[in-house]
XYZ file of C-alpha atoms in Angstrom:
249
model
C 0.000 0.000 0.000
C 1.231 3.667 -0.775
C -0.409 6.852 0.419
C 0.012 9.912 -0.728
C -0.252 13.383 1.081
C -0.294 16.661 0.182
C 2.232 19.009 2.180
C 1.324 21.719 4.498
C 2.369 26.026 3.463
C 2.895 26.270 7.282
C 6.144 24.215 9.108
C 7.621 23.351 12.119
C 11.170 25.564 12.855
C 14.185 24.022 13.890
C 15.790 20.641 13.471
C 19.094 18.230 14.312
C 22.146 20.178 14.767
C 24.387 20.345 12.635
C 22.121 18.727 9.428
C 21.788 20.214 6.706
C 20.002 19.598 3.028
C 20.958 16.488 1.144
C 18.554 15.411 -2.421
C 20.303 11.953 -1.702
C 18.781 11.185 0.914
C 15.247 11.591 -0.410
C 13.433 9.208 -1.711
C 12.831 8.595 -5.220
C 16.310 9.445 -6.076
C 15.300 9.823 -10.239
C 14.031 13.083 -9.325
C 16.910 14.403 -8.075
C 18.130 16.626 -11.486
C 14.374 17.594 -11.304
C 14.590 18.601 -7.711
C 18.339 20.908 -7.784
C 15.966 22.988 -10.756
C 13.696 23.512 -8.574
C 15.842 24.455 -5.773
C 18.182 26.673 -8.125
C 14.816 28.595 -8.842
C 14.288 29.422 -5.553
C 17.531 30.543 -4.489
C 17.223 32.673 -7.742
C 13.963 34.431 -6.289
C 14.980 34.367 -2.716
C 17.614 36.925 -4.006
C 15.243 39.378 -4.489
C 12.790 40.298 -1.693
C 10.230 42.068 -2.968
C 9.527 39.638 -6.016
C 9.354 36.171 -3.058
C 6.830 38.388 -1.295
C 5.196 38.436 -4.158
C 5.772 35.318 -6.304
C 5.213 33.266 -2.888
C 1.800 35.623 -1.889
C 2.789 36.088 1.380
C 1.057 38.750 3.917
C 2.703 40.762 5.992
C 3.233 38.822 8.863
C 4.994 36.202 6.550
C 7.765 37.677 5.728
C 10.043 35.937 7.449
C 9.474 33.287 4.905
C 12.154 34.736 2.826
C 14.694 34.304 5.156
C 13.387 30.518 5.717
C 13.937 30.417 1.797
C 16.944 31.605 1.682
C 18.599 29.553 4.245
C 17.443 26.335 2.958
C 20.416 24.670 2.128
C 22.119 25.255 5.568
C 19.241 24.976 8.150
C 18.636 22.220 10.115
C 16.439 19.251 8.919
C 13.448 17.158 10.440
C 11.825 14.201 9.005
C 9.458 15.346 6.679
C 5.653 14.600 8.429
C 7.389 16.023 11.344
C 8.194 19.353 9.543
C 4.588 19.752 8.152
C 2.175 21.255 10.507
C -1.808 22.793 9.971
C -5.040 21.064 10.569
C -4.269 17.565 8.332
C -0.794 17.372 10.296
C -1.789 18.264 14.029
C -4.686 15.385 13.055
C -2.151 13.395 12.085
C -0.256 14.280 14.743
C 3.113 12.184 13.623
C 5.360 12.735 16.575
C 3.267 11.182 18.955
C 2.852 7.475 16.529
C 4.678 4.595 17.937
C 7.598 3.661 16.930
C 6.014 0.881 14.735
C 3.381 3.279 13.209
C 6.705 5.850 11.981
C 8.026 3.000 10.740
C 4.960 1.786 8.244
C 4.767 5.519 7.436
C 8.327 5.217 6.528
C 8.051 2.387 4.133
C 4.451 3.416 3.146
C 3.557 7.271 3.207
C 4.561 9.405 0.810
C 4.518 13.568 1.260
C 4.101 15.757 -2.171
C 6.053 18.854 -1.674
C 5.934 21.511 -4.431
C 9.608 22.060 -3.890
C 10.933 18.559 -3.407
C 8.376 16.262 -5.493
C 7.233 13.209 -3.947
C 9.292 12.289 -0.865
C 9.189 9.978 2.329
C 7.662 10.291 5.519
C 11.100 10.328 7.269
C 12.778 12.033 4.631
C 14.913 14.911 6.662
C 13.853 18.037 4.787
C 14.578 21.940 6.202
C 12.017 24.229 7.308
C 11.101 26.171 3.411
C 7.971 28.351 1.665
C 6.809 27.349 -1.731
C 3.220 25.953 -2.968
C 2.096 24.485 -5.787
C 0.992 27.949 -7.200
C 4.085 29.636 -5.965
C 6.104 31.410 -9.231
C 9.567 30.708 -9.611
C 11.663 32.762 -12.245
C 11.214 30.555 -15.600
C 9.938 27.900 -14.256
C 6.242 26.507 -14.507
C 5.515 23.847 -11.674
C 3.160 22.049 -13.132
C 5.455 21.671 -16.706
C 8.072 20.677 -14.428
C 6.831 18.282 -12.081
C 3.588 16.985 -13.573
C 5.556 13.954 -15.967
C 8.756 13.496 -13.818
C 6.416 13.006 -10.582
C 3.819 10.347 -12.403
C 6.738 8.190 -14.023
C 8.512 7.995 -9.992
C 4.533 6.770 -8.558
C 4.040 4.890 -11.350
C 7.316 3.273 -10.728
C 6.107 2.241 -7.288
C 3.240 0.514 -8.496
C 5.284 -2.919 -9.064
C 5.609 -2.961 -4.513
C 2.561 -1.148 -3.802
C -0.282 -2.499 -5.910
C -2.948 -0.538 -3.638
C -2.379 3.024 -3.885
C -4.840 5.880 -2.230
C -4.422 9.717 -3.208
C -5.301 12.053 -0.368
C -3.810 14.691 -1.833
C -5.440 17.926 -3.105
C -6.446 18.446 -6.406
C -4.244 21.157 -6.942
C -0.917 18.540 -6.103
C -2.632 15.932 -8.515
C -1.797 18.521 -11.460
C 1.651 18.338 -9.879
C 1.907 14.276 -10.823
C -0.562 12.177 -11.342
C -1.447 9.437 -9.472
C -1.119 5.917 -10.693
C -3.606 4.422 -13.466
C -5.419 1.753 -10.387
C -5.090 4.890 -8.010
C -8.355 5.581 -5.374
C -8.724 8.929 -5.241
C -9.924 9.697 -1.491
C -12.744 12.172 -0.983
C -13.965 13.631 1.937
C -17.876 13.726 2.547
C -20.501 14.322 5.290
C -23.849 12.588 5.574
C -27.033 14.359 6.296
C -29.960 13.034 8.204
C -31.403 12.117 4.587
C -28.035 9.764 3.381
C -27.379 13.091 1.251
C -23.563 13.179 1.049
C -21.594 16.366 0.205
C -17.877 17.411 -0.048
C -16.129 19.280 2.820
C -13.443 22.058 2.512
C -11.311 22.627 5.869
C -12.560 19.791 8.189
C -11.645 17.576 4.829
C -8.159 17.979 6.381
C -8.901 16.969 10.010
C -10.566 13.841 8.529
C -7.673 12.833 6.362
C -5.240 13.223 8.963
C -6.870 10.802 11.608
C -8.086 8.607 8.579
C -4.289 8.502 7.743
C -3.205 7.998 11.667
C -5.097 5.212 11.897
C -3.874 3.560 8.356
C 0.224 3.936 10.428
C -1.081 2.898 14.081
C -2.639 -0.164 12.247
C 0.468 -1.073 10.409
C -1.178 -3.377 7.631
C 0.258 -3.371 4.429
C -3.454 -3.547 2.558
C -2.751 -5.078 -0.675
C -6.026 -4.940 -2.248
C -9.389 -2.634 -1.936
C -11.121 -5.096 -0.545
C -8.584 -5.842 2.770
C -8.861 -2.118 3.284
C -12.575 -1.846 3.539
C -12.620 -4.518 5.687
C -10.509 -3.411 8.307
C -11.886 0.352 8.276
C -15.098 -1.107 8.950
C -14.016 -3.165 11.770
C -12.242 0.137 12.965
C -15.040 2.062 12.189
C -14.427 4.064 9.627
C -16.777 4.316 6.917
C -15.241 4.126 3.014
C -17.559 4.076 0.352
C -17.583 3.703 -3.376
C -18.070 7.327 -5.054
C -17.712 8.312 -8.746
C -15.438 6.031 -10.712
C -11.611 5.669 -9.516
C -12.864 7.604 -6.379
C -13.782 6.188 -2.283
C -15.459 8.504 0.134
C -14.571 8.876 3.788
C -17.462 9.746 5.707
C -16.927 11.656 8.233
């Protein structure tokens, strides 16, 4: 089983002493060309100021996120669903998960950063600011991720024939998931079995949905081994539109 996450805009500060950046020691290493372009762009705009305030649409009590920018190669690093924080990632709430749990997400979750592509739960990562509409000089995100990001999932297909996409739509332009791929959707149910789409507690949901995927620690090979156990857990999953399962919440 794989599962994908989008990132978070806001992180955690600090980090191990004495760390620093290395794109070796992320995972899917066939991105790693892909990933110093990405990183030379934002060095380039980090230069200027005025155009990362802009090109990164921060307000003003965010500029500091220049100077997080700017010191990304040399500031310290924390695994990377430790870094993330915001209503998905305080549900999730990572460094409280046995050590067992960390170690499923490690082999199993995968975080899609706009600056670093597809990487590992544990992957050490610094403290940075970029989304997947952020404006780097020359560079389009979506040209430059979208193909490089859905040839590294659909690599991962051949160990992880169950894959779920909790991601946002906005990171799916980034890379596709998978052909195969459930695409995990969010939903309430009214008193009437009506069933609609929710915006921010869509986050909350998919961060205990995803806690309790790690504390369970069960490599789910198929759909059907997944349904069962969230409904002996339960959680409810159900079919939605084609290629699509809802989480009621």
């Amino acid at each position: 089983m794989l599962v994908l996450l989008p990132p978070s805009e806001t992180k955690r500060d600090g980090g191990a002493a004495g760390s620093s950046l290395r794109l070796d020691a992320l995972r899917f290493p066939e991105l790693q060309a892909i990933r110093t372009e990405a990183l030379e762009g934002l060095r380039t705009l980090s230069a200027d100021r005025e155009a990362s305030i802009r090109a990164l649409k921060l307000g003003r009590t965010q500029h500091d996120e220049v100077d997080r920018n700017r010191a990304v190669d040399s500031s310290p690093l924390l695994p990377a669903v430790d870094r993330y924080t915001g209503v998905l990632y305080d549900a999730l709430d990572a460094p409280s998960l046995a050590p067992r749990a960390r170690a499923f997400a490690s082999e199993h979750l995968v975080i899609h950063s706009a600056l670093f592509g597809p990487i590992g739960a544990l992957d050490p990562i610094p403290a940075y600011r970029m989304s997947h509409d952020s404006r780097l000089p020359g560079l389009s995100l979506k040209r430059h991720w979208s193909a490089p990001v859905a040839e590294a999932l659909h690599t991962a297909v051949d160990t992880n024939p169950l894959v779920l996409d909790l991601r946002s739509e906005a990171y799916v332009h980034l890379g596709p998931a998978p052909a195969g791929s459930w695409f995990v959707r969010v939903v309430s149910e009214g008193p009437d079995g009506t069933r609609r789409a929710l915006n921010h507690f869509n986050k909350k949901g998919k961060g205990e949905f995803v806690r309790a995927l790690l504390s369970a620690a069960i490599d789910h090979q198929s759909l059907d081994s997944l349904q069962e156990w969230a409904e002996a857990a339960g959680i409810r999953l159900a079919p939605g539109a084609a290629g699509e399962l809802e989480l009621v919440v």
